[in-house]
Coordinates of C-alpha atoms and ligand atoms in Angstrom, one line a residue:
M1 CA -7.4 26.2 -94.5
S2 CA -10.6 24.3 -95.0
N3 CA -10.3 20.7 -96.2
T4 CA -13.9 20.8 -97.5
K5 CA -14.1 19.7 -101.1
Q6 CA -16.5 21.8 -103.2
F7 CA -18.7 20.5 -106.1
D8 CA -21.8 21.5 -108.0
A9 CA -23.6 18.3 -107.0
L10 CA -23.0 15.4 -104.7
V11 CA -24.5 12.0 -105.3
V12 CA -24.6 9.4 -102.6
G13 CA -24.5 5.9 -104.0
A14 CA -23.1 4.4 -107.2
G15 CA -25.9 2.0 -108.0
V16 CA -27.8 2.3 -111.2
G17 CA -29.6 5.5 -110.0
G18 CA -26.4 7.2 -108.8
L19 CA -24.5 6.3 -112.0
Y20 CA -27.2 7.6 -114.3
A21 CA -27.5 10.8 -112.1
L22 CA -23.7 11.3 -112.5
F23 CA -23.9 10.8 -116.3
R24 CA -26.8 13.2 -116.8
L25 CA -25.6 15.9 -114.4
R26 CA -22.2 15.9 -116.0
E27 CA -23.2 15.4 -119.7
K28 CA -26.4 17.5 -119.8
L29 CA -25.7 20.2 -117.3
G30 CA -21.9 20.2 -117.3
L31 CA -21.8 20.1 -113.5
N32 CA -18.8 19.1 -111.5
V33 CA -20.2 16.1 -109.7
Q34 CA -18.8 13.8 -107.0
V35 CA -20.3 10.5 -106.3
L36 CA -19.6 9.0 -102.8
E37 CA -20.0 5.2 -102.6
A38 CA -19.5 3.0 -99.6
G39 CA -18.5 -0.1 -101.6
D40 CA -15.3 -0.5 -103.5
G41 CA -17.1 -0.9 -106.8
V42 CA -20.2 0.3 -108.7
G43 CA -23.5 -1.6 -108.8
G44 CA -25.3 -0.9 -105.5
T45 CA -27.7 -3.8 -104.9
W46 CA -25.9 -5.9 -107.5
Y47 CA -22.5 -5.2 -105.8
W48 CA -23.7 -6.2 -102.3
N49 CA -26.1 -9.1 -102.9
R50 CA -23.8 -11.9 -104.1
Y51 CA -25.6 -14.8 -102.5
P52 CA -25.8 -18.0 -104.6
G53 CA -28.8 -17.9 -107.0
C54 CA -29.1 -14.1 -106.9
R55 CA -31.0 -13.1 -110.0
C56 CA -33.3 -10.3 -111.2
D57 CA -37.0 -11.1 -111.4
V58 CA -37.5 -8.7 -114.3
E59 CA -36.4 -10.0 -117.7
S60 CA -33.0 -8.9 -118.8
L61 CA -34.1 -7.3 -122.0
E62 CA -36.3 -4.9 -119.9
Y63 CA -34.0 -4.6 -116.9
S64 CA -31.3 -2.4 -118.5
F65 CA -30.6 1.3 -119.2
S66 CA -32.6 2.9 -122.0
F67 CA -30.7 6.2 -122.3
D68 CA -28.3 5.1 -125.0
P69 CA -29.5 3.1 -128.0
E70 CA -26.0 1.9 -128.9
L71 CA -25.6 0.5 -125.4
E72 CA -28.8 -1.5 -125.6
Q73 CA -27.9 -2.8 -129.0
E74 CA -24.3 -3.9 -128.2
W75 CA -25.1 -5.7 -124.9
S76 CA -26.2 -9.3 -125.1
W77 CA -27.8 -11.0 -122.1
P78 CA -27.1 -14.8 -121.9
E79 CA -30.3 -15.7 -120.2
R80 CA -34.0 -14.6 -119.9
Y81 CA -33.3 -13.2 -116.4
G82 CA -29.9 -11.8 -115.6
N83 CA -28.1 -13.2 -112.7
Q84 CA -26.1 -11.1 -110.2
P85 CA -22.6 -11.6 -111.8
E86 CA -24.0 -10.7 -115.3
I87 CA -25.8 -7.6 -114.1
L88 CA -22.8 -6.5 -112.1
Q89 CA -20.7 -7.0 -115.2
Y90 CA -23.2 -4.9 -117.2
V91 CA -23.2 -2.0 -114.7
N92 CA -19.4 -2.1 -114.7
H93 CA -19.5 -1.9 -118.5
V94 CA -21.7 1.1 -118.3
A95 CA -19.4 2.8 -115.8
D96 CA -16.4 2.2 -118.1
R97 CA -18.2 3.0 -121.4
F98 CA -19.3 6.4 -120.1
D99 CA -16.1 7.1 -118.2
L100 CA -18.0 7.4 -114.9
R101 CA -15.4 6.2 -112.4
R102 CA -13.4 9.4 -112.5
N103 CA -16.2 11.2 -110.6
I104 CA -16.7 8.4 -108.0
Q105 CA -14.9 8.1 -104.7
F106 CA -15.2 4.5 -103.5
E107 CA -15.0 3.2 -99.9
T108 CA -16.6 6.4 -98.7
R109 CA -19.6 6.0 -96.4
V110 CA -21.6 9.2 -95.8
N111 CA -22.7 9.5 -92.2
N112 CA -24.0 13.0 -92.1
A113 CA -25.7 15.5 -94.4
T114 CA -26.6 19.1 -93.3
F115 CA -28.1 21.9 -95.4
D116 CA -27.3 25.4 -94.5
R117 CA -30.1 27.8 -95.3
K118 CA -27.8 30.8 -95.3
T119 CA -25.4 29.5 -97.9
N120 CA -27.8 27.1 -99.6
L121 CA -25.1 24.4 -99.4
W122 CA -25.2 20.8 -98.4
T123 CA -22.3 19.5 -96.3
L124 CA -21.7 15.8 -96.3
K125 CA -19.4 14.2 -93.8
T126 CA -18.0 10.7 -94.2
E127 CA -17.1 8.0 -91.8
A128 CA -13.4 8.7 -92.5
G129 CA -13.9 12.4 -91.5
E130 CA -13.9 13.9 -95.0
T131 CA -16.2 16.8 -95.8
F132 CA -17.8 17.6 -99.2
Q133 CA -20.0 20.5 -100.1
A134 CA -22.4 21.3 -102.9
P135 CA -25.6 23.1 -103.5
V136 CA -27.3 19.9 -104.7
C137 CA -27.4 16.5 -102.9
I138 CA -28.9 13.5 -104.6
M139 CA -29.6 10.5 -102.4
A140 CA -29.2 7.5 -104.7
T141 CA -29.0 5.3 -101.6
G142 CA -31.3 2.5 -102.7
N143 CA -34.4 1.0 -101.2
L144 CA -33.0 -2.3 -100.0
S145 CA -29.5 -1.4 -98.9
I146 CA -29.6 -1.7 -95.2
P147 CA -29.5 -5.5 -94.4
R148 CA -31.2 -6.5 -91.3
V149 CA -30.5 -9.4 -88.9
P150 CA -33.2 -9.9 -86.3
D151 CA -32.3 -9.1 -82.8
F152 CA -32.2 -12.7 -81.7
P153 CA -31.0 -13.4 -78.2
G154 CA -27.6 -15.1 -78.2
L155 CA -26.7 -13.8 -81.7
D156 CA -23.1 -13.4 -80.8
D157 CA -22.9 -16.8 -79.0
F158 CA -23.1 -18.9 -82.2
Q159 CA -19.7 -20.3 -82.9
G160 CA -20.3 -21.3 -86.5
D161 CA -20.2 -19.0 -89.6
T162 CA -23.0 -16.5 -90.2
Y163 CA -23.9 -14.7 -93.4
H164 CA -26.5 -12.2 -94.6
T165 CA -27.6 -12.5 -98.2
G166 CA -27.3 -8.8 -98.6
L167 CA -23.7 -8.7 -97.5
W168 CA -22.3 -11.8 -99.1
P169 CA -18.6 -12.4 -99.1
H170 CA -17.1 -11.5 -102.5
E171 CA -15.0 -14.7 -102.6
G172 CA -18.2 -16.8 -102.3
V173 CA -19.0 -19.5 -99.7
D174 CA -18.6 -23.2 -100.1
F175 CA -21.1 -25.1 -97.9
T176 CA -19.9 -28.5 -99.0
G177 CA -20.2 -31.0 -96.0
K178 CA -21.8 -28.3 -93.8
R179 CA -25.0 -28.4 -91.8
V180 CA -26.6 -25.2 -92.9
A181 CA -29.6 -23.1 -91.7
V182 CA -31.4 -20.5 -93.8
I183 CA -33.6 -18.1 -91.9
G184 CA -36.1 -16.3 -94.2
T185 CA -38.1 -17.2 -97.3
G186 CA -38.4 -14.0 -99.2
S187 CA -36.8 -13.5 -102.6
S188 CA -33.2 -13.9 -101.3
G189 CA -34.0 -17.1 -99.3
V190 CA -36.0 -18.7 -102.1
Q191 CA -33.3 -18.0 -104.7
S192 CA -30.5 -19.2 -102.5
I193 CA -32.1 -22.3 -100.9
P194 CA -32.0 -24.6 -104.0
I195 CA -28.3 -23.8 -104.6
I196 CA -27.3 -24.1 -100.9
A197 CA -29.2 -27.4 -100.8
E198 CA -26.9 -28.7 -103.6
Q199 CA -23.9 -28.1 -101.5
G200 CA -24.8 -28.6 -97.8
E201 CA -24.8 -31.9 -96.0
T202 CA -28.1 -30.8 -94.5
L203 CA -30.2 -27.7 -95.1
T204 CA -32.8 -26.6 -92.6
V205 CA -35.0 -23.7 -93.6
F206 CA -36.8 -21.6 -91.0
Q207 CA -39.9 -20.2 -92.5
R208 CA -42.0 -17.6 -90.6
T209 CA -44.2 -16.6 -93.5
A210 CA -44.9 -18.7 -96.5
N211 CA -44.7 -16.7 -99.7
Y212 CA -46.4 -16.9 -103.1
I213 CA -43.7 -18.3 -105.4
L214 CA -44.1 -18.6 -109.1
P215 CA -41.8 -20.3 -111.7
A216 CA -39.3 -17.9 -113.3
A217 CA -39.0 -20.3 -116.3
N218 CA -35.5 -19.0 -116.8
G219 CA -33.4 -20.3 -119.6
P220 CA -30.9 -19.3 -122.2
M221 CA -31.8 -16.2 -124.2
N222 CA -33.9 -17.0 -127.2
R223 CA -31.9 -15.1 -129.9
E224 CA -34.9 -14.6 -132.1
I225 CA -36.8 -13.0 -129.3
E226 CA -33.7 -10.9 -128.5
A227 CA -33.3 -9.7 -132.1
K228 CA -37.0 -8.8 -132.3
H229 CA -36.8 -7.0 -128.9
K230 CA -33.7 -5.1 -130.0
A231 CA -35.4 -4.0 -133.3
E232 CA -38.3 -2.7 -131.3
Y233 CA -36.4 -1.2 -128.4
R234 CA -37.4 2.4 -128.8
E235 CA -41.1 1.6 -129.0
R236 CA -40.9 -0.9 -126.1
R237 CA -39.1 1.5 -123.8
A238 CA -41.8 4.2 -124.5
A239 CA -44.5 1.6 -124.1
A240 CA -43.0 0.6 -120.7
Y241 CA -43.7 4.1 -119.3
D242 CA -47.3 3.6 -120.2
T243 CA -47.8 0.6 -117.9
P244 CA -48.4 0.2 -114.2
F245 CA -45.1 -1.6 -113.4
G246 CA -42.9 0.0 -116.1
I247 CA -42.6 -3.2 -118.0
A248 CA -43.8 -3.6 -121.6
G249 CA -44.9 -6.6 -123.5
F250 CA -47.8 -7.9 -121.4
P251 CA -51.3 -7.1 -122.8
P252 CA -53.3 -5.6 -119.9
P253 CA -56.1 -7.8 -118.6
T254 CA -59.6 -7.0 -119.5
Q255 CA -61.7 -9.3 -117.4
S256 CA -62.4 -9.9 -113.7
A257 CA -61.4 -13.3 -112.4
L258 CA -65.0 -13.6 -111.2
D259 CA -66.5 -13.2 -114.7
V260 CA -65.2 -16.5 -116.1
T261 CA -65.8 -20.1 -115.3
P262 CA -63.5 -22.0 -112.9
E263 CA -62.3 -24.1 -115.9
E264 CA -61.4 -21.0 -117.9
R265 CA -59.6 -19.5 -114.9
T266 CA -57.5 -22.6 -114.3
A267 CA -56.6 -22.8 -117.9
K268 CA -55.4 -19.1 -117.8
Y269 CA -53.4 -19.7 -114.6
E270 CA -51.8 -22.8 -116.1
Q271 CA -50.8 -20.9 -119.1
K272 CA -49.3 -18.1 -117.0
W273 CA -47.6 -20.6 -114.7
A274 CA -45.9 -22.3 -117.7
E275 CA -44.9 -18.9 -119.2
G276 CA -43.2 -17.9 -116.0
G277 CA -42.9 -14.4 -114.4
S278 CA -44.9 -12.4 -111.9
I279 CA -46.2 -9.5 -114.0
S280 CA -47.7 -12.0 -116.5
F281 CA -49.4 -13.9 -113.7
L282 CA -50.8 -10.7 -112.1
Y283 CA -52.1 -9.6 -115.5
S284 CA -54.3 -12.7 -115.7
Y285 CA -57.3 -10.6 -114.5
T286 CA -58.1 -7.0 -113.7
D287 CA -58.9 -7.5 -110.1
L288 CA -56.3 -9.8 -108.6
L289 CA -54.9 -7.0 -106.4
L290 CA -58.3 -5.3 -105.8
S291 CA -60.7 -8.0 -104.8
D292 CA -60.0 -10.6 -102.1
E293 CA -62.5 -13.0 -103.8
A294 CA -60.7 -12.7 -107.1
N295 CA -57.4 -13.1 -105.4
A296 CA -58.6 -16.2 -103.6
T297 CA -58.9 -18.0 -107.0
A298 CA -55.2 -17.4 -107.8
R299 CA -54.2 -18.4 -104.2
E300 CA -56.1 -21.7 -104.5
F301 CA -54.4 -22.4 -107.9
V302 CA -50.9 -21.8 -106.3
H303 CA -51.7 -23.9 -103.3
N304 CA -52.7 -26.8 -105.5
K305 CA -49.4 -26.4 -107.4
I306 CA -47.4 -26.6 -104.2
R307 CA -49.4 -29.7 -103.1
S308 CA -48.6 -31.3 -106.5
I309 CA -44.9 -30.6 -106.4
V310 CA -44.0 -31.2 -102.8
K311 CA -44.3 -34.9 -101.9
D312 CA -44.7 -34.7 -98.1
Q313 CA -48.2 -33.1 -97.7
N314 CA -47.4 -31.8 -94.2
V315 CA -44.4 -29.9 -95.7
A316 CA -46.6 -28.8 -98.6
E317 CA -49.3 -27.4 -96.2
T318 CA -46.6 -25.4 -94.4
L319 CA -45.4 -24.0 -97.7
C320 CA -48.9 -22.8 -98.6
P321 CA -49.2 -19.1 -97.8
N322 CA -52.3 -18.4 -95.8
D323 CA -52.0 -15.0 -94.2
H324 CA -51.9 -12.5 -97.0
P325 CA -53.5 -12.1 -100.4
M326 CA -51.3 -13.2 -103.3
G327 CA -49.1 -10.3 -104.7
T328 CA -49.4 -8.1 -101.6
K329 CA -45.9 -9.2 -100.5
R330 CA -43.4 -9.2 -103.3
L331 CA -44.1 -12.2 -105.5
V332 CA -41.0 -14.4 -105.7
L333 CA -39.8 -16.2 -108.8
D334 CA -38.0 -19.5 -108.3
T335 CA -36.0 -22.1 -110.0
G336 CA -36.6 -25.4 -108.3
Y337 CA -37.6 -24.1 -104.9
Y338 CA -40.5 -26.3 -104.1
E339 CA -38.7 -29.4 -105.5
T340 CA -35.9 -28.8 -103.1
Y341 CA -38.1 -29.9 -100.2
N342 CA -38.4 -33.4 -101.8
K343 CA -34.7 -33.9 -101.0
Q344 CA -34.0 -36.1 -98.0
H345 CA -31.5 -33.7 -96.5
V346 CA -33.6 -30.6 -96.7
H347 CA -35.9 -29.8 -93.7
L348 CA -38.5 -27.1 -93.2
V349 CA -39.2 -25.6 -89.8
N350 CA -42.4 -23.7 -89.2
A351 CA -41.1 -20.7 -87.4
R352 CA -44.6 -19.2 -87.2
K353 CA -45.9 -22.0 -85.1
N354 CA -42.7 -22.4 -83.2
P355 CA -40.7 -19.2 -83.4
I356 CA -37.0 -18.9 -83.1
A357 CA -36.2 -18.1 -79.5
G358 CA -32.5 -17.4 -80.1
L359 CA -29.1 -18.6 -81.2
T360 CA -27.0 -20.9 -79.1
Q361 CA -23.3 -21.7 -79.3
K362 CA -24.1 -24.6 -81.6
G363 CA -27.2 -23.4 -83.5
I364 CA -30.8 -22.3 -83.1
R365 CA -33.3 -22.8 -80.3
L366 CA -37.0 -22.6 -80.8
E367 CA -39.6 -21.4 -78.3
D368 CA -40.6 -24.9 -77.4
G369 CA -37.0 -25.7 -76.5
T370 CA -36.1 -27.7 -79.6
E371 CA -32.5 -27.1 -80.5
Y372 CA -30.7 -27.5 -83.8
E373 CA -27.0 -27.7 -84.5
F374 CA -25.4 -26.0 -87.5
D375 CA -22.0 -25.2 -89.0
A376 CA -23.4 -22.1 -90.8
I377 CA -26.4 -19.9 -90.5
V378 CA -27.6 -17.7 -93.5
F379 CA -29.8 -14.8 -92.6
A380 CA -32.1 -14.1 -95.6
T381 CA -33.9 -11.8 -93.3
G382 CA -34.3 -8.7 -95.5
F383 CA -33.7 -5.0 -95.2
D384 CA -34.8 -1.9 -93.4
A385 CA -36.5 -1.0 -96.7
M386 CA -37.1 2.3 -98.3
T387 CA -36.3 4.6 -95.4
G388 CA -33.4 2.7 -93.7
A389 CA -30.6 4.1 -95.8
L390 CA -31.7 7.7 -95.3
K391 CA -32.1 7.1 -91.6
E392 CA -28.5 5.9 -91.4
I393 CA -27.3 9.2 -92.7
D394 CA -28.1 11.9 -90.2
V395 CA -29.9 14.3 -92.6
R396 CA -30.5 17.8 -91.0
T397 CA -30.7 21.5 -91.7
T398 CA -29.1 24.3 -89.8
D399 CA -32.5 25.6 -88.9
G400 CA -33.2 22.5 -86.8
R401 CA -35.0 20.0 -89.1
S402 CA -34.1 16.4 -88.9
L403 CA -35.3 13.9 -91.6
T404 CA -35.4 11.1 -89.1
K405 CA -37.6 13.2 -86.8
D406 CA -39.8 14.5 -89.6
W407 CA -40.4 10.9 -90.7
E408 CA -41.0 9.5 -87.2
A409 CA -44.6 8.6 -88.2
G410 CA -43.6 7.4 -91.7
P411 CA -42.0 9.0 -94.7
Y412 CA -43.3 12.3 -95.9
T413 CA -42.4 13.1 -99.5
M414 CA -43.5 14.9 -102.5
L415 CA -43.5 12.3 -105.3
G416 CA -40.8 10.3 -103.5
L417 CA -38.5 12.9 -105.0
M418 CA -38.1 15.5 -102.2
S419 CA -39.1 16.1 -98.7
A420 CA -40.3 19.5 -97.4
G421 CA -37.7 21.3 -95.3
F422 CA -34.7 19.8 -97.1
P423 CA -34.1 22.0 -100.1
N424 CA -32.1 20.7 -103.0
M425 CA -32.0 17.2 -101.6
F426 CA -33.4 14.8 -104.2
M427 CA -34.2 11.1 -103.6
I428 CA -34.1 8.6 -106.4
T429 CA -37.1 6.3 -106.2
G430 CA -37.8 7.4 -102.6
P431 CA -40.9 6.4 -100.6
G432 CA -44.0 7.8 -102.2
S433 CA -42.8 6.9 -105.7
P434 CA -43.5 3.7 -107.7
G435 CA -39.8 2.7 -107.5
V436 CA -39.9 -0.7 -105.8
K437 CA -43.2 -1.6 -107.5
S438 CA -41.7 -1.0 -110.9
Q439 CA -38.8 -1.8 -113.2
M440 CA -36.2 -0.1 -111.1
I441 CA -33.8 1.1 -113.8
L442 CA -36.7 2.7 -115.7
S443 CA -37.8 4.5 -112.5
C444 CA -34.3 5.6 -111.7
E445 CA -34.0 7.1 -115.2
Q446 CA -37.4 8.8 -114.9
H447 CA -36.4 10.3 -111.6
V448 CA -33.0 11.5 -112.7
D449 CA -34.4 13.0 -115.9
W450 CA -37.0 14.9 -113.8
I451 CA -34.3 16.1 -111.4
V452 CA -31.9 17.2 -114.2
D453 CA -34.7 19.1 -116.0
C454 CA -35.6 20.8 -112.7
L455 CA -32.0 21.9 -112.1
D456 CA -31.8 23.1 -115.6
Y457 CA -35.0 25.2 -115.1
M458 CA -33.6 26.6 -111.8
R459 CA -30.4 27.7 -113.5
R460 CA -32.4 29.4 -116.3
E461 CA -34.7 31.1 -113.8
G462 CA -31.8 32.1 -111.4
Q463 CA -33.1 30.0 -108.5
A464 CA -30.8 28.7 -105.8
A465 CA -33.0 26.2 -104.0
I466 CA -36.2 24.2 -104.4
E467 CA -38.3 22.3 -101.9
P468 CA -41.9 21.0 -101.8
T469 CA -44.5 22.9 -99.8
D470 CA -45.8 21.2 -96.7
E471 CA -49.3 21.3 -98.3
S472 CA -48.4 19.6 -101.5
Q473 CA -46.3 17.0 -99.7
H474 CA -49.2 16.3 -97.3
D475 CA -51.6 15.9 -100.3
W476 CA -49.2 13.6 -102.1
T477 CA -48.6 11.4 -99.0
M478 CA -52.3 11.1 -98.4
H479 CA -52.8 10.3 -102.1
V480 CA -50.2 7.5 -101.9
K481 CA -52.1 6.1 -98.9
D482 CA -55.5 6.4 -100.5
V483 CA -54.4 4.6 -103.6
A484 CA -52.9 1.8 -101.6
D485 CA -56.0 1.6 -99.4
A486 CA -58.1 0.9 -102.5
T487 CA -56.1 -2.2 -103.1
L488 CA -55.3 -5.4 -101.1
Y489 CA -51.7 -4.3 -100.5
P490 CA -52.1 -3.0 -96.9
K491 CA -53.5 -6.5 -95.9
A492 CA -50.0 -8.0 -95.8
A493 CA -47.4 -7.4 -93.1
S494 CA -44.8 -6.6 -95.7
W495 CA -41.6 -4.6 -95.9
Y496 CA -43.7 -2.2 -98.1
M497 CA -45.5 -1.5 -94.8
G498 CA -42.4 -1.4 -92.7
A499 CA -43.8 -4.5 -90.9
N500 CA -40.5 -6.4 -90.9
I501 CA -38.8 -3.9 -88.6
P502 CA -40.0 -3.9 -85.0
G503 CA -41.1 -0.4 -84.0
K504 CA -41.1 0.9 -87.6
P505 CA -44.4 2.8 -88.4
R506 CA -46.8 0.8 -90.4
V507 CA -47.3 3.0 -93.4
F508 CA -47.6 1.7 -97.0
M509 CA -44.6 3.4 -98.6
P510 CA -44.6 2.8 -102.4
Y511 CA -47.0 4.6 -104.8
V512 CA -49.1 1.8 -106.4
G513 CA -51.1 4.0 -108.8
G514 CA -48.9 2.9 -111.6
V515 CA -45.8 4.2 -113.4
Q516 CA -48.0 5.7 -116.2
R517 CA -50.0 7.9 -113.8
Y518 CA -47.1 8.8 -111.7
K519 CA -45.0 9.9 -114.7
A520 CA -47.9 12.0 -116.0
K521 CA -48.2 13.7 -112.6
C522 CA -44.4 14.5 -112.5
E523 CA -44.6 16.0 -116.0
E524 CA -47.7 18.0 -115.2
I525 CA -46.0 19.5 -112.1
A526 CA -42.9 20.4 -114.1
A527 CA -45.0 21.9 -117.0
N528 CA -46.8 24.1 -114.4
G529 CA -43.5 25.7 -113.2
Y530 CA -43.0 23.0 -110.5
E531 CA -46.4 23.5 -108.9
G532 CA -46.4 22.5 -105.3
F533 CA -42.7 23.5 -104.9
T534 CA -41.2 26.8 -103.7
F535 CA -38.0 28.3 -104.8
T536 CA -35.3 30.5 -103.2
A537 CA -33.8 33.0 -105.6
A538 CA -30.1 33.0 -106.1
K539 CA -28.3 36.1 -104.7
K540 CA -26.3 37.2 -107.7
P541 CA -23.5 36.7 -108.5
E542 CA -23.8 33.5 -106.5
L543 CA -25.8 31.3 -108.9
A544 CA -26.8 28.0 -107.5
L545 CA -25.5 25.8 -110.2
A546 CA -22.3 26.4 -112.1
G547 CA -21.4 24.2 -115.0
D548 CA -20.9 24.8 -118.7
D549 CA -24.6 25.0 -119.7
Ligands
LIG1 O1 -36.1 -10.1 -97.7 P1 -37.7 -10.2 -97.3 P2 -35.4 -10.5 -99.0 N1 -37.7 -15.1 -87.7 O2 -37.9 -9.1 -96.3 C1 -37.9 -13.6 -92.5 C2 -35.8 -7.6 -103.4 N2 -35.1 -8.8 -104.0 O3 -34.0 -10.2 -98.9 O4 -42.1 -12.6 -93.9 C3 -38.0 -15.8 -88.8 O5 -38.5 -10.3 -98.5 C4 -39.2 -13.0 -93.1 O6 -40.3 -13.5 -92.5 P3 -41.7 -12.6 -92.5 C5 -37.3 -7.9 -103.5 O7 -37.9 -6.7 -103.7 C6 -35.3 -9.0 -105.3 O8 -35.7 -11.9 -99.4 O9 -41.3 -11.2 -92.0 N3 -38.0 -15.3 -90.0 C7 -39.0 -13.2 -94.6 O10 -39.3 -14.6 -94.9 C8 -37.5 -8.5 -102.2 O11 -38.9 -8.4 -101.8 C9 -34.7 -10.1 -105.8 O12 -42.5 -13.3 -91.6 C10 -37.7 -14.0 -90.1 C11 -37.5 -13.1 -94.7 O13 -36.9 -13.2 -93.4 C12 -36.6 -7.7 -101.3 O14 -35.4 -7.5 -102.1 C13 -33.9 -10.9 -105.1 C14 -37.4 -13.2 -89.0 C15 -37.1 -11.7 -95.3 O15 -37.6 -11.6 -96.5 C16 -36.3 -8.3 -100.0 O16 -36.0 -9.7 -100.2 C17 -33.7 -10.7 -103.8 C18 -37.5 -13.8 -87.7 N4 -37.2 -13.1 -86.6 C19 -34.3 -9.6 -103.2 N5 -37.2 -11.9 -89.4 C20 -35.0 -10.4 -107.2 O17 -35.0 -9.6 -108.1 C21 -37.3 -11.9 -90.7 N6 -37.6 -13.2 -91.2 C22 -35.5 -11.7 -107.5

């Protein structure tokens, strides 16, 4: 007897995308859904990333689900930006409120996914050897879910404690009295460094690339702002879809940075710096991400801020980013980051000039032979972004396609939602969509709504399977590239480009044409009977999707 468990739809991942997919597939289509989640709780990114200082860089009133007006009215965020424990609490609340846990199997890591063209079924195999089958497979596997530690020689020799920010121990870590190293100065490093510095006896930061870091200006929630926001929630959610980053409330810029006087520019940047937040700053002028000359004005402003905050001018110069236009790597929001370098026990190592050669039993050795001794090393070294999670699952079809092989030169997708050759496998915020360049929850909701409408259409039309054509996928992938090439984004060696992973193809992966354009395109395609996709008709009485309808 087969031990294979049968469902109408399988969802991999119980982060915000997976949870919303479960809710909609179950409640709107009446499908029998099984979610498979590697962790022992919901939350995805917010479940795994528990490092000190972990916080969202999108304001909490925006960074939340929009699908249930009661939910958004009843939840109250304590601060302007939600921190990890609060966001995880919120996601758990959503899971309980909508009774989602009964369709989630935790501690279940999917290793293998195969589509059979004869039966139109996906078979998912888990690390523990279980097998699940369904006509539909939704990969809600996240964009930043495969933590990466660089392949340093001697990695296993180090006798102290090591941590990765993306796999932080649930019980927390106390660095009191310890000599601590942090490698990496992206969002995770910048958020954790000020807190680790409060505990550690010494803290040494190894910085390879200096980033552009803006003040978050976090603080307790202003209850008047919250009340106003809640009163306007419906309009604000709709307005967010009409913006490039899926975040409402920022008037779009109207002027070039080069059309105003230097004094006007500085006044504008000062105002944005004081306000806090990255979208607000990028919205200073129309061309900050399009013209290097315009961008240089913002860079100079931030450099001067760093020089004014950091007392040691050698340290300040090392902290001034100089190898990429501002905003082309993810802008980081901080609380007290630059000030941390004014503390006597905090040291900065320029790992660009003098790279890390490897780990030793006692610490870290640089290429010039300098050695440091530590009790603990924190790897804030990022993720195999956007494609890593799908590569970890061996995705194949019985007629010989392999997703890893098809994506050898970079991801090929239609809208970041599907990949040709892999019918009925949907991605939530996959490469080629605005996902990581947008308010993620909004983009997850938009993707799930599109997928659910598509499955509903298929059921009504008696279709068993859908996949994009090679031609439409090629056109979309080229469009994603052309749109990025018209901006400054490809000038940075970022994880958007796969540049942080040795050997990964350098392809700019997110769609940066804006959420508003992207959503319109998705809707146009659906309205035209899923133009650019092909269907396989169901062989009656086998109908692709069961459920109550
Ligand atoms: O990872 P990163 P992250 N030697 O890839 C360095 C989201 N996020 O976890 O830039 C020395 O940005 C590497 O150096 P370089 C957000 O989207 C959001 O910080 O490659 N250093 C870099 O400094 C973010 O962008 C939030 O030269 C090495 C760092 O490690 C994304 O997650 C919070 C090295 C990695 O930075 C990833 O952020 C946290 C080496 N061999 C994360 N290898 C918020 O919402 C790598 N590095 C605020």
